[in-house]
Amino acid sequence: MSAELQHYWLFLDDQHRQIEQLIAGLPPEALNWRPMEGEGEATNSLAVLVTHTLGAERFWVAEVFGGQSLSRDRDAEFRVSGLDAAALRADLAWTGSLLRAVLTGTPAERLETSVTARERTVTRRWAVLHALEHTALHLGHMQLTAQLWRAARRP
């Protein structure tokens, strides 16, 4: 693995560890709670945020960057409910293994090659960096959601 791809992997792995620490010990009620219910202004639960984040990582890293053919149902990521920490940890572990294999198995020379994703042409490097950025954004959402859940439970 090139030094650049190694750095990308280490960043993703660190974000996964932060997500795992965040959800550890939280009951299903917390993982499936939404700060704002309803349509339009509704927010996502921790379970939705984790599921969507990992789905996006698999899309951008495994499919777009790595050329693997996975079937993603993006809309279904936003409908998940009733998940517990064990299910989310299993998804984190599986996605982490997949991304590590893709990143370690790809020569650095492919980073500058172009691919088409969602009707636009990007480099493979852009696809990985976009996954990193997207994961970091949603990790922040997860942290805020967990803080709001804890605050709502205080007497």
Short mmCIF file of N, CA and C in Angstrom, two decimals:
data_model
loop_
_atom_site.label_atom_id
_atom_site.label_comp_id
_atom_site.label_asym_id
_atom_site.label_seq_id
_atom_site.Cartn_x
_atom_site.Cartn_y
_atom_site.Cartn_z
N MET A 1 0.86 -1.17 0.00
CA MET A 1 0.00 0.00 0.00
C MET A 1 0.90 1.23 0.00
N SER A 2 0.57 2.19 -0.82
CA SER A 2 1.36 3.42 -0.87
C SER A 2 1.17 4.20 0.43
N ALA A 3 2.11 5.10 0.69
CA ALA A 3 2.00 5.93 1.90
C ALA A 3 0.71 6.74 1.89
N GLU A 4 0.32 7.25 0.73
CA GLU A 4 -0.91 8.04 0.64
C GLU A 4 -2.14 7.19 0.98
N LEU A 5 -2.23 6.01 0.39
CA LEU A 5 -3.36 5.14 0.67
C LEU A 5 -3.34 4.68 2.13
N GLN A 6 -2.15 4.47 2.67
CA GLN A 6 -2.02 4.11 4.09
C GLN A 6 -2.61 5.21 4.97
N HIS A 7 -2.31 6.47 4.65
CA HIS A 7 -2.85 7.59 5.42
C HIS A 7 -4.38 7.63 5.32
N TYR A 8 -4.90 7.40 4.12
CA TYR A 8 -6.36 7.39 3.96
C TYR A 8 -6.98 6.29 4.82
N TRP A 9 -6.37 5.10 4.79
CA TRP A 9 -6.89 3.99 5.58
C TRP A 9 -6.84 4.32 7.07
N LEU A 10 -5.73 4.86 7.54
CA LEU A 10 -5.59 5.18 8.96
C LEU A 10 -6.64 6.20 9.40
N PHE A 11 -6.93 7.16 8.53
CA PHE A 11 -7.95 8.16 8.85
C PHE A 11 -9.33 7.51 8.95
N LEU A 12 -9.68 6.67 7.97
CA LEU A 12 -10.97 5.97 8.01
C LEU A 12 -11.06 5.06 9.23
N ASP A 13 -9.98 4.34 9.51
CA ASP A 13 -9.97 3.43 10.65
C ASP A 13 -10.16 4.20 11.96
N ASP A 14 -9.53 5.35 12.07
CA ASP A 14 -9.69 6.18 13.27
C ASP A 14 -11.14 6.66 13.40
N GLN A 15 -11.74 7.07 12.30
CA GLN A 15 -13.13 7.50 12.35
C GLN A 15 -14.05 6.35 12.76
N HIS A 16 -13.76 5.15 12.28
CA HIS A 16 -14.55 3.98 12.67
C HIS A 16 -14.41 3.71 14.17
N ARG A 17 -13.20 3.86 14.69
CA ARG A 17 -13.00 3.66 16.14
C ARG A 17 -13.80 4.69 16.94
N GLN A 18 -13.82 5.93 16.45
CA GLN A 18 -14.60 6.96 17.14
C GLN A 18 -16.09 6.65 17.11
N ILE A 19 -16.57 6.15 15.98
CA ILE A 19 -17.98 5.77 15.89
C ILE A 19 -18.27 4.61 16.84
N GLU A 20 -17.38 3.63 16.86
CA GLU A 20 -17.59 2.48 17.74
C GLU A 20 -17.61 2.90 19.21
N GLN A 21 -16.71 3.79 19.59
CA GLN A 21 -16.69 4.29 20.97
C GLN A 21 -17.97 5.06 21.29
N LEU A 22 -18.46 5.81 20.33
CA LEU A 22 -19.66 6.61 20.53
C LEU A 22 -20.89 5.74 20.79
N ILE A 23 -21.02 4.64 20.04
CA ILE A 23 -22.22 3.81 20.17
C ILE A 23 -22.09 2.75 21.26
N ALA A 24 -20.87 2.52 21.75
CA ALA A 24 -20.65 1.49 22.76
C ALA A 24 -21.49 1.77 24.01
N GLY A 25 -22.22 0.79 24.42
CA GLY A 25 -22.99 0.91 25.65
C GLY A 25 -24.30 1.66 25.53
N LEU A 26 -24.58 2.22 24.36
CA LEU A 26 -25.86 2.92 24.21
C LEU A 26 -26.97 1.91 23.97
N PRO A 27 -28.10 2.08 24.62
CA PRO A 27 -29.22 1.16 24.40
C PRO A 27 -29.86 1.41 23.03
N PRO A 28 -30.59 0.42 22.51
CA PRO A 28 -31.28 0.62 21.23
C PRO A 28 -32.13 1.89 21.20
N GLU A 29 -32.71 2.24 22.35
CA GLU A 29 -33.53 3.47 22.41
C GLU A 29 -32.70 4.68 21.98
N ALA A 30 -31.47 4.77 22.44
CA ALA A 30 -30.60 5.90 22.08
C ALA A 30 -30.19 5.84 20.63
N LEU A 31 -29.89 4.65 20.15
CA LEU A 31 -29.42 4.48 18.77
C LEU A 31 -30.51 4.77 17.75
N ASN A 32 -31.75 4.62 18.14
CA ASN A 32 -32.87 4.80 17.21
C ASN A 32 -33.68 6.07 17.48
N TRP A 33 -33.23 6.88 18.43
CA TRP A 33 -33.90 8.13 18.79
C TRP A 33 -33.54 9.23 17.79
N ARG A 34 -34.51 10.04 17.45
CA ARG A 34 -34.29 11.18 16.56
C ARG A 34 -34.58 12.46 17.33
N PRO A 35 -33.65 13.43 17.29
CA PRO A 35 -33.87 14.69 18.02
C PRO A 35 -35.12 15.43 17.58
N MET A 36 -35.44 15.35 16.30
CA MET A 36 -36.64 16.01 15.78
C MET A 36 -37.39 15.01 14.92
N GLU A 37 -38.62 14.75 15.27
CA GLU A 37 -39.46 13.81 14.52
C GLU A 37 -40.23 14.54 13.44
N GLY A 38 -40.84 13.78 12.56
CA GLY A 38 -41.72 14.36 11.56
C GLY A 38 -41.08 14.47 10.20
N GLU A 39 -41.80 15.07 9.30
CA GLU A 39 -41.35 15.23 7.93
C GLU A 39 -40.66 16.57 7.75
N GLY A 40 -39.88 16.70 6.72
CA GLY A 40 -39.26 17.98 6.39
C GLY A 40 -38.09 18.33 7.29
N GLU A 41 -38.38 18.71 8.52
CA GLU A 41 -37.34 19.14 9.45
C GLU A 41 -36.82 17.99 10.31
N ALA A 42 -37.21 16.77 10.00
CA ALA A 42 -36.80 15.62 10.80
C ALA A 42 -35.29 15.43 10.76
N THR A 43 -34.77 14.87 11.82
CA THR A 43 -33.35 14.55 11.88
C THR A 43 -33.18 13.04 11.87
N ASN A 44 -31.95 12.60 11.73
CA ASN A 44 -31.66 11.17 11.66
C ASN A 44 -31.21 10.63 13.01
N SER A 45 -31.49 9.36 13.22
CA SER A 45 -31.03 8.68 14.42
C SER A 45 -29.56 8.29 14.26
N LEU A 46 -28.94 7.90 15.37
CA LEU A 46 -27.57 7.39 15.30
C LEU A 46 -27.50 6.16 14.39
N ALA A 47 -28.48 5.27 14.49
CA ALA A 47 -28.49 4.08 13.65
C ALA A 47 -28.53 4.45 12.17
N VAL A 48 -29.35 5.42 11.82
CA VAL A 48 -29.42 5.88 10.43
C VAL A 48 -28.09 6.51 10.01
N LEU A 49 -27.55 7.37 10.86
CA LEU A 49 -26.29 8.04 10.52
C LEU A 49 -25.15 7.05 10.31
N VAL A 50 -25.06 6.05 11.18
CA VAL A 50 -24.00 5.04 11.03
C VAL A 50 -24.23 4.23 9.75
N THR A 51 -25.45 3.76 9.55
CA THR A 51 -25.78 2.95 8.38
C THR A 51 -25.53 3.71 7.09
N HIS A 52 -25.98 4.94 7.02
CA HIS A 52 -25.78 5.76 5.82
C HIS A 52 -24.29 6.05 5.60
N THR A 53 -23.58 6.39 6.65
CA THR A 53 -22.15 6.69 6.52
C THR A 53 -21.40 5.50 5.96
N LEU A 54 -21.67 4.32 6.48
CA LEU A 54 -20.98 3.12 6.00
C LEU A 54 -21.40 2.77 4.57
N GLY A 55 -22.67 2.97 4.25
CA GLY A 55 -23.12 2.75 2.88
C GLY A 55 -22.41 3.67 1.90
N ALA A 56 -22.26 4.92 2.29
CA ALA A 56 -21.56 5.88 1.44
C ALA A 56 -20.08 5.52 1.30
N GLU A 57 -19.46 5.09 2.39
CA GLU A 57 -18.05 4.66 2.31
C GLU A 57 -17.89 3.50 1.35
N ARG A 58 -18.76 2.51 1.44
CA ARG A 58 -18.67 1.36 0.54
C ARG A 58 -18.86 1.81 -0.91
N PHE A 59 -19.79 2.75 -1.12
CA PHE A 59 -20.02 3.24 -2.48
C PHE A 59 -18.78 3.95 -3.02
N TRP A 60 -18.29 4.95 -2.29
CA TRP A 60 -17.19 5.77 -2.81
C TRP A 60 -15.85 5.04 -2.83
N VAL A 61 -15.59 4.21 -1.82
CA VAL A 61 -14.28 3.54 -1.77
C VAL A 61 -14.30 2.21 -2.52
N ALA A 62 -15.24 1.33 -2.19
CA ALA A 62 -15.24 0.01 -2.81
C ALA A 62 -15.74 0.05 -4.26
N GLU A 63 -16.83 0.76 -4.50
CA GLU A 63 -17.39 0.78 -5.85
C GLU A 63 -16.68 1.77 -6.77
N VAL A 64 -16.68 3.04 -6.39
CA VAL A 64 -16.12 4.06 -7.29
C VAL A 64 -14.60 3.95 -7.37
N PHE A 65 -13.93 3.96 -6.23
CA PHE A 65 -12.47 3.87 -6.21
C PHE A 65 -11.99 2.48 -6.62
N GLY A 66 -12.58 1.45 -6.00
CA GLY A 66 -12.07 0.09 -6.19
C GLY A 66 -12.66 -0.68 -7.34
N GLY A 67 -13.74 -0.18 -7.93
CA GLY A 67 -14.33 -0.85 -9.07
C GLY A 67 -15.15 -2.09 -8.73
N GLN A 68 -15.46 -2.30 -7.46
CA GLN A 68 -16.27 -3.45 -7.08
C GLN A 68 -17.74 -3.17 -7.37
N SER A 69 -18.47 -4.23 -7.60
CA SER A 69 -19.90 -4.08 -7.86
C SER A 69 -20.69 -4.50 -6.62
N LEU A 70 -21.17 -3.51 -5.90
CA LEU A 70 -21.99 -3.75 -4.72
C LEU A 70 -23.36 -3.14 -4.99
N SER A 71 -24.36 -3.71 -4.38
CA SER A 71 -25.69 -3.11 -4.58
C SER A 71 -26.01 -2.27 -3.35
N ARG A 72 -26.23 -1.00 -3.57
CA ARG A 72 -26.54 -0.08 -2.49
C ARG A 72 -27.96 0.44 -2.65
N ASP A 73 -28.71 0.40 -1.58
CA ASP A 73 -30.04 1.01 -1.55
C ASP A 73 -29.94 2.20 -0.60
N ARG A 74 -29.56 3.35 -1.15
CA ARG A 74 -29.33 4.54 -0.34
C ARG A 74 -30.57 4.93 0.45
N ASP A 75 -31.73 4.87 -0.19
CA ASP A 75 -32.96 5.25 0.50
C ASP A 75 -33.23 4.36 1.72
N ALA A 76 -32.90 3.08 1.61
CA ALA A 76 -33.11 2.15 2.74
C ALA A 76 -32.23 2.51 3.93
N GLU A 77 -31.09 3.12 3.68
CA GLU A 77 -30.20 3.52 4.78
C GLU A 77 -30.90 4.49 5.72
N PHE A 78 -31.81 5.28 5.20
CA PHE A 78 -32.52 6.28 6.00
C PHE A 78 -33.79 5.74 6.65
N ARG A 79 -34.12 4.48 6.35
CA ARG A 79 -35.32 3.87 6.93
C ARG A 79 -35.00 2.86 8.03
N VAL A 80 -33.73 2.63 8.32
CA VAL A 80 -33.40 1.61 9.33
C VAL A 80 -33.95 2.01 10.69
N SER A 81 -34.35 1.01 11.44
CA SER A 81 -34.82 1.26 12.81
C SER A 81 -34.69 -0.04 13.59
N GLY A 82 -34.67 0.10 14.89
CA GLY A 82 -34.60 -1.07 15.75
C GLY A 82 -33.23 -1.72 15.84
N LEU A 83 -32.20 -1.06 15.34
CA LEU A 83 -30.86 -1.64 15.40
C LEU A 83 -30.24 -1.46 16.77
N ASP A 84 -29.40 -2.42 17.15
CA ASP A 84 -28.67 -2.29 18.41
C ASP A 84 -27.19 -2.08 18.11
N ALA A 85 -26.42 -1.84 19.17
CA ALA A 85 -25.00 -1.55 19.00
C ALA A 85 -24.25 -2.71 18.35
N ALA A 86 -24.64 -3.94 18.66
CA ALA A 86 -23.96 -5.11 18.08
C ALA A 86 -24.11 -5.14 16.56
N ALA A 87 -25.30 -4.84 16.07
CA ALA A 87 -25.52 -4.83 14.62
C ALA A 87 -24.71 -3.72 13.95
N LEU A 88 -24.65 -2.56 14.58
CA LEU A 88 -23.88 -1.45 14.02
C LEU A 88 -22.39 -1.75 14.07
N ARG A 89 -21.92 -2.36 15.16
CA ARG A 89 -20.50 -2.73 15.25
C ARG A 89 -20.14 -3.77 14.18
N ALA A 90 -21.03 -4.71 13.92
CA ALA A 90 -20.78 -5.71 12.88
C ALA A 90 -20.66 -5.05 11.52
N ASP A 91 -21.52 -4.07 11.24
CA ASP A 91 -21.44 -3.34 9.97
C ASP A 91 -20.15 -2.54 9.89
N LEU A 92 -19.75 -1.92 10.99
CA LEU A 92 -18.48 -1.20 11.04
C LEU A 92 -17.31 -2.13 10.74
N ALA A 93 -17.30 -3.30 11.36
CA ALA A 93 -16.20 -4.25 11.17
C ALA A 93 -16.15 -4.76 9.73
N TRP A 94 -17.32 -5.11 9.19
CA TRP A 94 -17.36 -5.62 7.82
C TRP A 94 -16.92 -4.55 6.82
N THR A 95 -17.44 -3.34 6.99
CA THR A 95 -17.06 -2.25 6.09
C THR A 95 -15.58 -1.93 6.23
N GLY A 96 -15.06 -1.90 7.46
CA GLY A 96 -13.64 -1.64 7.66
C GLY A 96 -12.78 -2.67 6.96
N SER A 97 -13.13 -3.94 7.06
CA SER A 97 -12.36 -4.99 6.38
C SER A 97 -12.40 -4.83 4.87
N LEU A 98 -13.58 -4.51 4.35
CA LEU A 98 -13.74 -4.31 2.91
C LEU A 98 -12.89 -3.14 2.43
N LEU A 99 -12.97 -2.00 3.13
CA LEU A 99 -12.23 -0.81 2.70
C LEU A 99 -10.73 -1.03 2.80
N ARG A 100 -10.29 -1.71 3.85
CA ARG A 100 -8.86 -1.99 3.99
C ARG A 100 -8.38 -2.85 2.82
N ALA A 101 -9.15 -3.87 2.47
CA ALA A 101 -8.77 -4.74 1.36
C ALA A 101 -8.71 -3.96 0.05
N VAL A 102 -9.68 -3.10 -0.17
CA VAL A 102 -9.70 -2.30 -1.41
C VAL A 102 -8.50 -1.37 -1.45
N LEU A 103 -8.27 -0.65 -0.36
CA LEU A 103 -7.17 0.33 -0.35
C LEU A 103 -5.80 -0.35 -0.42
N THR A 104 -5.64 -1.49 0.25
CA THR A 104 -4.34 -2.17 0.21
C THR A 104 -4.11 -2.87 -1.12
N GLY A 105 -5.18 -3.20 -1.82
CA GLY A 105 -5.04 -3.92 -3.07
C GLY A 105 -5.01 -3.04 -4.31
N THR A 106 -4.95 -1.75 -4.14
CA THR A 106 -4.99 -0.83 -5.28
C THR A 106 -3.66 -0.11 -5.42
N PRO A 107 -3.04 -0.17 -6.59
CA PRO A 107 -1.78 0.56 -6.78
C PRO A 107 -2.02 2.07 -6.74
N ALA A 108 -1.06 2.79 -6.19
CA ALA A 108 -1.17 4.25 -6.06
C ALA A 108 -1.35 4.94 -7.41
N GLU A 109 -0.86 4.33 -8.47
CA GLU A 109 -0.97 4.94 -9.80
C GLU A 109 -2.43 5.14 -10.22
N ARG A 110 -3.33 4.37 -9.64
CA ARG A 110 -4.74 4.48 -10.02
C ARG A 110 -5.42 5.69 -9.40
N LEU A 111 -4.77 6.35 -8.44
CA LEU A 111 -5.40 7.48 -7.77
C LEU A 111 -5.79 8.60 -8.73
N GLU A 112 -5.01 8.80 -9.76
CA GLU A 112 -5.29 9.89 -10.70
C GLU A 112 -6.16 9.47 -11.87
N THR A 113 -6.52 8.20 -11.96
CA THR A 113 -7.38 7.78 -13.05
C THR A 113 -8.81 8.25 -12.78
N SER A 114 -9.53 8.49 -13.84
CA SER A 114 -10.88 9.04 -13.73
C SER A 114 -11.93 7.94 -13.80
N VAL A 115 -13.02 8.17 -13.10
CA VAL A 115 -14.18 7.28 -13.10
C VAL A 115 -15.43 8.15 -13.14
N THR A 116 -16.52 7.56 -13.58
CA THR A 116 -17.78 8.29 -13.58
C THR A 116 -18.65 7.74 -12.45
N ALA A 117 -19.13 8.66 -11.63
CA ALA A 117 -20.00 8.30 -10.51
C ALA A 117 -21.09 9.34 -10.41
N ARG A 118 -22.32 8.86 -10.34
CA ARG A 118 -23.45 9.78 -10.23
C ARG A 118 -23.42 10.87 -11.29
N GLU A 119 -23.18 10.45 -12.50
CA GLU A 119 -23.23 11.32 -13.67
C GLU A 119 -22.17 12.42 -13.67
N ARG A 120 -21.06 12.20 -12.97
CA ARG A 120 -19.95 13.15 -13.07
C ARG A 120 -18.65 12.38 -13.04
N THR A 121 -17.65 12.97 -13.64
CA THR A 121 -16.34 12.34 -13.72
C THR A 121 -15.45 12.90 -12.61
N VAL A 122 -14.86 11.98 -11.86
CA VAL A 122 -13.98 12.34 -10.75
C VAL A 122 -12.76 11.43 -10.80
N THR A 123 -11.70 11.83 -10.10
CA THR A 123 -10.56 10.92 -9.97
C THR A 123 -10.85 9.95 -8.82
N ARG A 124 -10.14 8.84 -8.85
CA ARG A 124 -10.28 7.89 -7.74
C ARG A 124 -9.83 8.53 -6.43
N ARG A 125 -8.81 9.38 -6.48
CA ARG A 125 -8.37 10.09 -5.27
C ARG A 125 -9.53 10.92 -4.72
N TRP A 126 -10.23 11.64 -5.59
CA TRP A 126 -11.36 12.45 -5.15
C TRP A 126 -12.40 11.58 -4.46
N ALA A 127 -12.67 10.39 -5.01
CA ALA A 127 -13.68 9.50 -4.43
C ALA A 127 -13.32 9.13 -2.99
N VAL A 128 -12.04 8.79 -2.76
CA VAL A 128 -11.63 8.43 -1.40
C VAL A 128 -11.69 9.64 -0.48
N LEU A 129 -11.20 10.78 -0.95
CA LEU A 129 -11.22 11.98 -0.12
C LEU A 129 -12.65 12.41 0.19
N HIS A 130 -13.55 12.23 -0.76
CA HIS A 130 -14.95 12.55 -0.52
C HIS A 130 -15.53 11.63 0.56
N ALA A 131 -15.17 10.36 0.52
CA ALA A 131 -15.63 9.43 1.56
C ALA A 131 -15.11 9.86 2.93
N LEU A 132 -13.86 10.28 3.00
CA LEU A 132 -13.29 10.74 4.27
C LEU A 132 -14.03 11.96 4.79
N GLU A 133 -14.26 12.91 3.90
CA GLU A 133 -14.96 14.14 4.27
C GLU A 133 -16.39 13.84 4.73
N HIS A 134 -17.08 13.00 4.00
CA HIS A 134 -18.46 12.64 4.31
C HIS A 134 -18.55 11.94 5.66
N THR A 135 -17.62 11.03 5.92
CA THR A 135 -17.61 10.32 7.19
C THR A 135 -17.36 11.28 8.34
N ALA A 136 -16.41 12.20 8.16
CA ALA A 136 -16.11 13.17 9.22
C ALA A 136 -17.32 14.05 9.52
N LEU A 137 -18.01 14.47 8.48
CA LEU A 137 -19.22 15.29 8.64
C LEU A 137 -20.26 14.55 9.48
N HIS A 138 -20.54 13.31 9.10
CA HIS A 138 -21.57 12.56 9.81
C HIS A 138 -21.11 12.10 11.19
N LEU A 139 -19.81 11.93 11.40
CA LEU A 139 -19.33 11.65 12.76
C LEU A 139 -19.69 12.81 13.67
N GLY A 140 -19.54 14.03 13.19
CA GLY A 140 -19.95 15.20 13.97
C GLY A 140 -21.44 15.18 14.26
N HIS A 141 -22.25 14.80 13.26
CA HIS A 141 -23.69 14.68 13.49
C HIS A 141 -23.98 13.63 14.55
N MET A 142 -23.25 12.51 14.49
CA MET A 142 -23.45 11.45 15.49
C MET A 142 -23.11 11.95 16.89
N GLN A 143 -22.02 12.68 17.00
CA GLN A 143 -21.61 13.19 18.31
C GLN A 143 -22.67 14.13 18.88
N LEU A 144 -23.18 15.01 18.05
CA LEU A 144 -24.23 15.93 18.51
C LEU A 144 -25.52 15.19 18.88
N THR A 145 -25.88 14.21 18.08
CA THR A 145 -27.09 13.44 18.37
C THR A 145 -26.97 12.71 19.70
N ALA A 146 -25.81 12.11 19.96
CA ALA A 146 -25.59 11.43 21.24
C ALA A 146 -25.65 12.42 22.40
N GLN A 147 -25.08 13.60 22.22
CA GLN A 147 -25.13 14.62 23.27
C GLN A 147 -26.56 15.07 23.52
N LEU A 148 -27.33 15.26 22.46
CA LEU A 148 -28.73 15.67 22.62
C LEU A 148 -29.55 14.58 23.32
N TRP A 149 -29.30 13.32 22.99
CA TRP A 149 -30.03 12.23 23.64
C TRP A 149 -29.72 12.22 25.14
N ARG A 150 -28.44 12.35 25.48
CA ARG A 150 -28.07 12.37 26.91
C ARG A 150 -28.68 13.57 27.63
N ALA A 151 -28.66 14.72 26.97
CA ALA A 151 -29.22 15.93 27.59
C ALA A 151 -30.73 15.79 27.80
N ALA A 152 -31.40 15.15 26.88
CA ALA A 152 -32.86 14.97 26.99
C ALA A 152 -33.23 14.01 28.12
N ARG A 153 -32.29 13.21 28.58
CA ARG A 153 -32.55 12.24 29.65
C ARG A 153 -32.18 12.76 31.03
N ARG A 154 -31.56 13.92 31.09
CA ARG A 154 -31.17 14.47 32.40
C ARG A 154 -32.40 15.00 33.12
N PRO A 155 -32.44 14.78 34.44
CA PRO A 155 -33.59 15.30 35.21
C PRO A 155 -33.55 16.81 35.33
#
